[in-house]
């Protein structure tokens, strides 16, 4: 039974990413050259909505529960969360935490500079972070 849950989870994430890229973010691309500020504002909200899919799948399909401990976020103040993430699952739990505080659309990610030397994707990741 767990095997089917895992397959459903991966399939739902893949299909959500694939079709979300095409149908949710694709139509906004012309806006990037017309009004970068509006493009950024809209894509922040679309991506935040999109990130609720993995959170919902973790909680509904696998029944995971997130317990938030430590210092809370102070409304109106900026926060830095440093993660020693070894897998993408860590990001999904971070999204679950941010969703509960309504900060999911404000999330910004900085990657280590050593990732830019990865052939192909490394430079692309750095370029994408500079654009956004």
Short mmCIF file of N, CA and C in Angstrom, two decimals:
data_model
loop_
_atom_site.label_atom_id
_atom_site.label_comp_id
_atom_site.label_asym_id
_atom_site.label_seq_id
_atom_site.Cartn_x
_atom_site.Cartn_y
_atom_site.Cartn_z
N UNK A 1 0.82 -1.20 0.00
CA UNK A 1 0.00 0.00 0.00
C UNK A 1 0.86 1.26 0.00
N UNK A 2 1.94 1.25 0.75
CA UNK A 2 2.81 2.42 0.82
C UNK A 2 3.44 2.67 -0.54
N UNK A 3 3.75 1.61 -1.28
CA UNK A 3 4.33 1.75 -2.61
C UNK A 3 3.41 2.55 -3.52
N UNK A 4 2.12 2.27 -3.50
CA UNK A 4 1.17 2.99 -4.34
C UNK A 4 1.04 4.44 -3.91
N UNK A 5 1.12 4.70 -2.62
CA UNK A 5 1.08 6.08 -2.15
C UNK A 5 2.27 6.87 -2.67
N UNK A 6 3.44 6.25 -2.64
CA UNK A 6 4.64 6.91 -3.15
C UNK A 6 4.56 7.18 -4.64
N UNK A 7 4.05 6.21 -5.39
CA UNK A 7 3.89 6.39 -6.84
C UNK A 7 2.88 7.50 -7.12
N UNK A 8 1.78 7.51 -6.39
CA UNK A 8 0.78 8.57 -6.55
C UNK A 8 1.37 9.94 -6.23
N UNK A 9 2.16 10.00 -5.17
CA UNK A 9 2.78 11.26 -4.76
C UNK A 9 3.72 11.80 -5.84
N UNK A 10 4.62 10.95 -6.33
CA UNK A 10 5.58 11.37 -7.35
C UNK A 10 4.87 11.73 -8.65
N UNK A 11 3.88 10.94 -9.03
CA UNK A 11 3.13 11.22 -10.26
C UNK A 11 2.37 12.54 -10.15
N UNK A 12 1.74 12.78 -9.01
CA UNK A 12 1.00 14.03 -8.82
C UNK A 12 1.94 15.24 -8.82
N UNK A 13 3.12 15.10 -8.21
CA UNK A 13 4.09 16.20 -8.23
C UNK A 13 4.61 16.46 -9.63
N UNK A 14 4.91 15.40 -10.36
CA UNK A 14 5.41 15.57 -11.73
C UNK A 14 4.36 16.22 -12.62
N UNK A 15 3.15 15.69 -12.60
CA UNK A 15 2.09 16.25 -13.45
C UNK A 15 1.75 17.68 -13.05
N UNK A 16 1.76 17.95 -11.74
CA UNK A 16 1.50 19.31 -11.27
C UNK A 16 2.58 20.27 -11.73
N UNK A 17 3.83 19.83 -11.69
CA UNK A 17 4.94 20.68 -12.15
C UNK A 17 4.90 20.89 -13.65
N UNK A 18 4.67 19.82 -14.37
CA UNK A 18 4.67 19.89 -15.84
C UNK A 18 3.55 20.79 -16.35
N UNK A 19 2.32 20.47 -15.95
CA UNK A 19 1.19 21.25 -16.44
C UNK A 19 1.11 22.64 -15.80
N UNK A 20 1.60 22.76 -14.57
CA UNK A 20 1.64 24.07 -13.94
C UNK A 20 2.58 25.02 -14.67
N UNK A 21 3.73 24.49 -15.11
CA UNK A 21 4.67 25.32 -15.87
C UNK A 21 4.04 25.82 -17.16
N UNK A 22 3.33 24.94 -17.82
CA UNK A 22 2.74 25.29 -19.12
C UNK A 22 1.53 26.20 -18.97
N UNK A 23 0.60 25.82 -18.12
CA UNK A 23 -0.68 26.51 -18.06
C UNK A 23 -0.78 27.62 -17.01
N UNK A 24 0.10 27.60 -16.00
CA UNK A 24 0.03 28.64 -14.98
C UNK A 24 1.08 29.72 -15.19
N UNK A 25 2.32 29.31 -15.48
CA UNK A 25 3.38 30.29 -15.65
C UNK A 25 3.60 30.70 -17.10
N UNK A 26 3.30 29.80 -18.03
CA UNK A 26 3.49 30.09 -19.44
C UNK A 26 2.77 31.34 -19.93
N UNK A 27 1.49 31.49 -19.61
CA UNK A 27 0.78 32.69 -20.07
C UNK A 27 1.32 34.00 -19.50
N UNK A 28 2.08 33.93 -18.41
CA UNK A 28 2.62 35.15 -17.81
C UNK A 28 3.94 35.60 -18.42
N UNK A 29 4.57 34.77 -19.24
CA UNK A 29 5.88 35.10 -19.79
C UNK A 29 5.91 36.41 -20.58
N UNK A 30 4.91 36.72 -21.43
CA UNK A 30 4.97 38.01 -22.13
C UNK A 30 4.99 39.21 -21.19
N UNK A 31 4.40 39.04 -20.03
CA UNK A 31 4.36 40.13 -19.05
C UNK A 31 5.75 40.45 -18.51
N UNK A 32 6.70 39.50 -18.62
CA UNK A 32 8.06 39.72 -18.12
C UNK A 32 8.73 40.89 -18.83
N UNK A 33 8.49 41.02 -20.13
CA UNK A 33 9.13 42.12 -20.86
C UNK A 33 8.29 43.40 -20.83
N UNK A 34 6.99 43.26 -20.61
CA UNK A 34 6.11 44.44 -20.57
C UNK A 34 6.21 45.16 -19.22
N UNK A 35 6.05 44.39 -18.15
CA UNK A 35 6.09 44.97 -16.81
C UNK A 35 6.70 43.97 -15.84
N UNK A 36 8.01 44.03 -15.65
CA UNK A 36 8.67 43.07 -14.75
C UNK A 36 8.11 43.08 -13.32
N UNK A 37 7.70 44.23 -12.84
CA UNK A 37 7.15 44.30 -11.47
C UNK A 37 5.84 43.53 -11.37
N UNK A 38 4.96 43.69 -12.34
CA UNK A 38 3.69 42.93 -12.34
C UNK A 38 3.95 41.44 -12.54
N UNK A 39 4.91 41.13 -13.41
CA UNK A 39 5.25 39.72 -13.63
C UNK A 39 5.71 39.08 -12.32
N UNK A 40 6.57 39.76 -11.60
CA UNK A 40 7.08 39.23 -10.33
C UNK A 40 5.96 39.09 -9.31
N UNK A 41 5.08 40.09 -9.24
CA UNK A 41 3.98 40.06 -8.29
C UNK A 41 3.06 38.87 -8.57
N UNK A 42 2.72 38.69 -9.85
CA UNK A 42 1.83 37.59 -10.22
C UNK A 42 2.48 36.22 -10.04
N UNK A 43 3.73 36.09 -10.48
CA UNK A 43 4.38 34.78 -10.35
C UNK A 43 4.61 34.40 -8.89
N UNK A 44 4.87 35.36 -8.02
CA UNK A 44 4.99 35.05 -6.59
C UNK A 44 3.72 34.40 -6.07
N UNK A 45 2.58 34.91 -6.47
CA UNK A 45 1.31 34.37 -6.01
C UNK A 45 0.98 33.03 -6.67
N UNK A 46 1.29 32.90 -7.94
CA UNK A 46 1.03 31.64 -8.64
C UNK A 46 1.90 30.53 -8.07
N UNK A 47 3.17 30.81 -7.87
CA UNK A 47 4.08 29.80 -7.34
C UNK A 47 3.71 29.44 -5.90
N UNK A 48 3.31 30.41 -5.11
CA UNK A 48 2.87 30.12 -3.74
C UNK A 48 1.65 29.20 -3.75
N UNK A 49 0.74 29.44 -4.67
CA UNK A 49 -0.43 28.57 -4.79
C UNK A 49 0.00 27.19 -5.25
N UNK A 50 0.94 27.15 -6.14
CA UNK A 50 1.48 25.91 -6.67
C UNK A 50 2.16 25.10 -5.58
N UNK A 51 2.87 25.76 -4.66
CA UNK A 51 3.58 25.06 -3.59
C UNK A 51 2.64 24.45 -2.55
N UNK A 52 1.37 24.79 -2.60
CA UNK A 52 0.44 24.14 -1.68
C UNK A 52 0.16 22.69 -2.10
N UNK A 53 0.43 22.35 -3.37
CA UNK A 53 0.22 20.97 -3.82
C UNK A 53 1.08 19.97 -3.06
N UNK A 54 2.41 20.14 -2.97
CA UNK A 54 3.20 19.17 -2.21
C UNK A 54 2.82 19.13 -0.73
N UNK A 55 2.49 20.28 -0.18
CA UNK A 55 2.09 20.33 1.23
C UNK A 55 0.80 19.53 1.43
N UNK A 56 -0.16 19.75 0.55
CA UNK A 56 -1.43 19.02 0.64
C UNK A 56 -1.22 17.52 0.44
N UNK A 57 -0.38 17.15 -0.52
CA UNK A 57 -0.11 15.74 -0.75
C UNK A 57 0.56 15.08 0.46
N UNK A 58 1.52 15.78 1.07
CA UNK A 58 2.17 15.21 2.25
C UNK A 58 1.17 14.99 3.38
N UNK A 59 0.28 15.94 3.56
CA UNK A 59 -0.64 15.84 4.69
C UNK A 59 -1.83 14.93 4.40
N UNK A 60 -2.33 14.94 3.17
CA UNK A 60 -3.51 14.14 2.85
C UNK A 60 -3.13 12.70 2.51
N UNK A 61 -2.16 12.53 1.62
CA UNK A 61 -1.81 11.18 1.17
C UNK A 61 -1.04 10.42 2.24
N UNK A 62 -0.04 11.06 2.83
CA UNK A 62 0.80 10.37 3.81
C UNK A 62 0.40 10.63 5.25
N UNK A 63 -0.48 11.58 5.48
CA UNK A 63 -0.93 11.85 6.84
C UNK A 63 0.13 12.47 7.73
N UNK A 64 1.11 13.16 7.15
CA UNK A 64 2.16 13.78 7.97
C UNK A 64 1.60 15.00 8.70
N UNK A 65 2.13 15.21 9.87
CA UNK A 65 1.72 16.37 10.67
C UNK A 65 2.97 17.20 10.95
N UNK A 66 2.85 18.49 10.79
CA UNK A 66 3.97 19.40 11.01
C UNK A 66 3.78 20.08 12.35
N UNK A 67 4.81 20.00 13.19
CA UNK A 67 4.81 20.66 14.49
C UNK A 67 5.89 21.74 14.42
N UNK A 68 5.48 22.98 14.65
CA UNK A 68 6.41 24.10 14.57
C UNK A 68 6.81 24.49 15.99
N UNK A 69 8.12 24.46 16.24
CA UNK A 69 8.63 24.84 17.55
C UNK A 69 9.68 25.93 17.37
N UNK A 70 10.06 26.54 18.44
CA UNK A 70 11.10 27.58 18.37
C UNK A 70 10.48 28.96 18.25
N UNK A 71 11.32 29.90 17.84
CA UNK A 71 10.86 31.27 17.69
C UNK A 71 9.87 31.37 16.54
N UNK A 72 8.82 32.10 16.75
CA UNK A 72 7.84 32.32 15.69
C UNK A 72 8.25 33.48 14.80
N UNK A 73 7.57 33.60 13.70
CA UNK A 73 7.80 34.73 12.81
C UNK A 73 7.12 35.95 13.40
N UNK A 74 7.79 37.08 13.32
CA UNK A 74 7.20 38.33 13.79
C UNK A 74 6.66 39.05 12.56
N UNK A 75 5.35 39.31 12.53
CA UNK A 75 4.77 39.97 11.35
C UNK A 75 5.47 41.29 11.04
N UNK A 76 5.78 41.48 9.76
CA UNK A 76 6.42 42.71 9.32
C UNK A 76 7.94 42.69 9.37
N UNK A 77 8.53 41.67 10.01
CA UNK A 77 9.99 41.57 10.08
C UNK A 77 10.47 40.48 9.15
N UNK A 78 11.66 40.68 8.62
CA UNK A 78 12.26 39.68 7.75
C UNK A 78 12.90 38.59 8.59
N UNK A 79 12.88 37.38 8.06
CA UNK A 79 13.47 36.24 8.77
C UNK A 79 14.39 35.49 7.83
N UNK A 80 15.39 34.86 8.39
CA UNK A 80 16.29 34.02 7.63
C UNK A 80 16.18 32.61 8.20
N UNK A 81 15.89 31.67 7.32
CA UNK A 81 15.83 30.27 7.72
C UNK A 81 16.97 29.57 7.00
N UNK A 82 17.87 28.98 7.75
CA UNK A 82 19.00 28.28 7.17
C UNK A 82 18.73 26.79 7.30
N UNK A 83 18.74 26.13 6.16
CA UNK A 83 18.44 24.69 6.15
C UNK A 83 19.66 23.93 5.66
N UNK A 84 19.92 22.83 6.29
CA UNK A 84 20.95 21.90 5.83
C UNK A 84 20.20 20.78 5.10
N UNK A 85 19.57 21.15 4.00
CA UNK A 85 18.72 20.19 3.31
C UNK A 85 19.56 19.25 2.45
N UNK A 86 19.30 17.99 2.61
CA UNK A 86 19.97 16.99 1.80
C UNK A 86 19.03 16.44 0.74
N UNK A 87 17.74 16.64 0.91
CA UNK A 87 16.76 16.16 -0.06
C UNK A 87 15.72 17.25 -0.28
N UNK A 88 14.90 17.06 -1.29
CA UNK A 88 13.81 17.99 -1.57
C UNK A 88 12.69 17.87 -0.54
N UNK A 89 12.65 16.78 0.20
CA UNK A 89 11.60 16.63 1.21
C UNK A 89 11.69 17.72 2.26
N UNK A 90 12.90 18.16 2.58
CA UNK A 90 13.08 19.23 3.56
C UNK A 90 12.38 20.50 3.09
N UNK A 91 12.46 20.79 1.79
CA UNK A 91 11.81 21.98 1.25
C UNK A 91 10.30 21.89 1.43
N UNK A 92 9.75 20.70 1.24
CA UNK A 92 8.30 20.54 1.36
C UNK A 92 7.82 20.79 2.77
N UNK A 93 8.61 20.40 3.76
CA UNK A 93 8.23 20.68 5.13
C UNK A 93 8.39 22.16 5.46
N UNK A 94 9.39 22.81 4.86
CA UNK A 94 9.52 24.26 5.01
C UNK A 94 8.29 24.96 4.42
N UNK A 95 7.84 24.51 3.24
CA UNK A 95 6.66 25.09 2.62
C UNK A 95 5.43 24.90 3.50
N UNK A 96 5.36 23.77 4.18
CA UNK A 96 4.24 23.53 5.10
C UNK A 96 4.26 24.54 6.25
N UNK A 97 5.43 24.81 6.78
CA UNK A 97 5.57 25.80 7.85
C UNK A 97 5.21 27.19 7.35
N UNK A 98 5.74 27.58 6.20
CA UNK A 98 5.47 28.91 5.66
C UNK A 98 4.00 29.09 5.28
N UNK A 99 3.36 28.02 4.83
CA UNK A 99 1.94 28.09 4.49
C UNK A 99 1.10 28.40 5.72
N UNK A 100 1.45 27.84 6.84
CA UNK A 100 0.70 28.08 8.06
C UNK A 100 0.82 29.52 8.57
N UNK A 101 1.93 30.17 8.23
CA UNK A 101 2.13 31.56 8.61
C UNK A 101 1.77 32.53 7.50
N UNK A 102 1.27 32.03 6.38
CA UNK A 102 0.91 32.85 5.21
C UNK A 102 2.11 33.58 4.63
N UNK A 103 3.28 32.96 4.71
CA UNK A 103 4.49 33.56 4.16
C UNK A 103 5.00 32.80 2.94
N UNK A 104 4.23 31.88 2.42
CA UNK A 104 4.71 31.05 1.32
C UNK A 104 5.04 31.88 0.09
N UNK A 105 4.28 32.91 -0.18
CA UNK A 105 4.53 33.73 -1.37
C UNK A 105 5.73 34.66 -1.19
N UNK A 106 6.22 34.81 0.02
CA UNK A 106 7.36 35.70 0.28
C UNK A 106 8.69 34.96 0.31
N UNK A 107 8.65 33.65 0.13
CA UNK A 107 9.86 32.85 0.22
C UNK A 107 10.84 33.19 -0.89
N UNK A 108 12.08 33.37 -0.54
CA UNK A 108 13.17 33.59 -1.48
C UNK A 108 14.26 32.58 -1.14
N UNK A 109 14.86 32.00 -2.16
CA UNK A 109 15.84 30.95 -1.94
C UNK A 109 17.19 31.40 -2.46
N UNK A 110 18.22 31.22 -1.67
CA UNK A 110 19.60 31.48 -2.09
C UNK A 110 20.35 30.15 -2.04
N UNK A 111 21.04 29.85 -3.12
CA UNK A 111 21.80 28.61 -3.18
C UNK A 111 23.28 28.89 -2.94
N UNK A 112 24.00 27.88 -2.56
CA UNK A 112 25.43 28.01 -2.34
C UNK A 112 26.12 28.31 -3.67
N UNK A 113 27.14 29.12 -3.63
CA UNK A 113 27.84 29.50 -4.86
C UNK A 113 28.56 28.31 -5.49
N UNK A 114 28.86 27.27 -4.72
CA UNK A 114 29.54 26.11 -5.29
C UNK A 114 28.64 25.35 -6.25
N UNK A 115 27.33 25.58 -6.19
CA UNK A 115 26.41 24.89 -7.11
C UNK A 115 26.53 25.40 -8.54
N UNK A 116 27.11 26.57 -8.73
CA UNK A 116 27.19 27.13 -10.08
C UNK A 116 28.16 26.36 -10.97
N UNK A 117 29.02 25.53 -10.41
CA UNK A 117 29.96 24.77 -11.23
C UNK A 117 29.38 23.45 -11.74
N UNK A 118 28.17 23.12 -11.36
CA UNK A 118 27.52 21.91 -11.86
C UNK A 118 27.28 22.10 -13.35
N UNK A 119 27.74 21.18 -14.19
CA UNK A 119 27.54 21.34 -15.63
C UNK A 119 26.06 21.46 -15.99
N UNK A 120 25.75 22.42 -16.83
CA UNK A 120 24.37 22.60 -17.31
C UNK A 120 23.50 23.35 -16.34
N UNK A 121 23.01 22.68 -15.33
CA UNK A 121 22.05 23.27 -14.42
C UNK A 121 22.65 24.30 -13.48
N UNK A 122 23.91 24.18 -13.13
CA UNK A 122 24.52 25.09 -12.16
C UNK A 122 24.44 26.54 -12.56
N UNK A 123 24.90 26.87 -13.74
CA UNK A 123 24.88 28.25 -14.20
C UNK A 123 23.45 28.72 -14.41
N UNK A 124 22.58 27.82 -14.89
CA UNK A 124 21.18 28.16 -15.10
C UNK A 124 20.51 28.52 -13.77
N UNK A 125 20.80 27.78 -12.71
CA UNK A 125 20.22 28.09 -11.39
C UNK A 125 20.63 29.47 -10.92
N UNK A 126 21.90 29.79 -11.08
CA UNK A 126 22.39 31.10 -10.64
C UNK A 126 21.74 32.20 -11.48
N UNK A 127 21.62 32.00 -12.79
CA UNK A 127 20.99 32.99 -13.65
C UNK A 127 19.53 33.20 -13.29
N UNK A 128 18.82 32.12 -12.99
CA UNK A 128 17.41 32.25 -12.62
C UNK A 128 17.25 33.00 -11.32
N UNK A 129 18.14 32.78 -10.37
CA UNK A 129 18.04 33.48 -9.10
C UNK A 129 18.35 34.97 -9.28
N UNK A 130 19.23 35.31 -10.22
CA UNK A 130 19.52 36.72 -10.47
C UNK A 130 18.32 37.39 -11.11
N UNK A 131 17.62 36.68 -12.03
CA UNK A 131 16.44 37.24 -12.69
C UNK A 131 15.35 37.52 -11.67
N UNK A 132 15.13 36.58 -10.76
CA UNK A 132 14.06 36.74 -9.79
C UNK A 132 14.60 37.42 -8.58
#
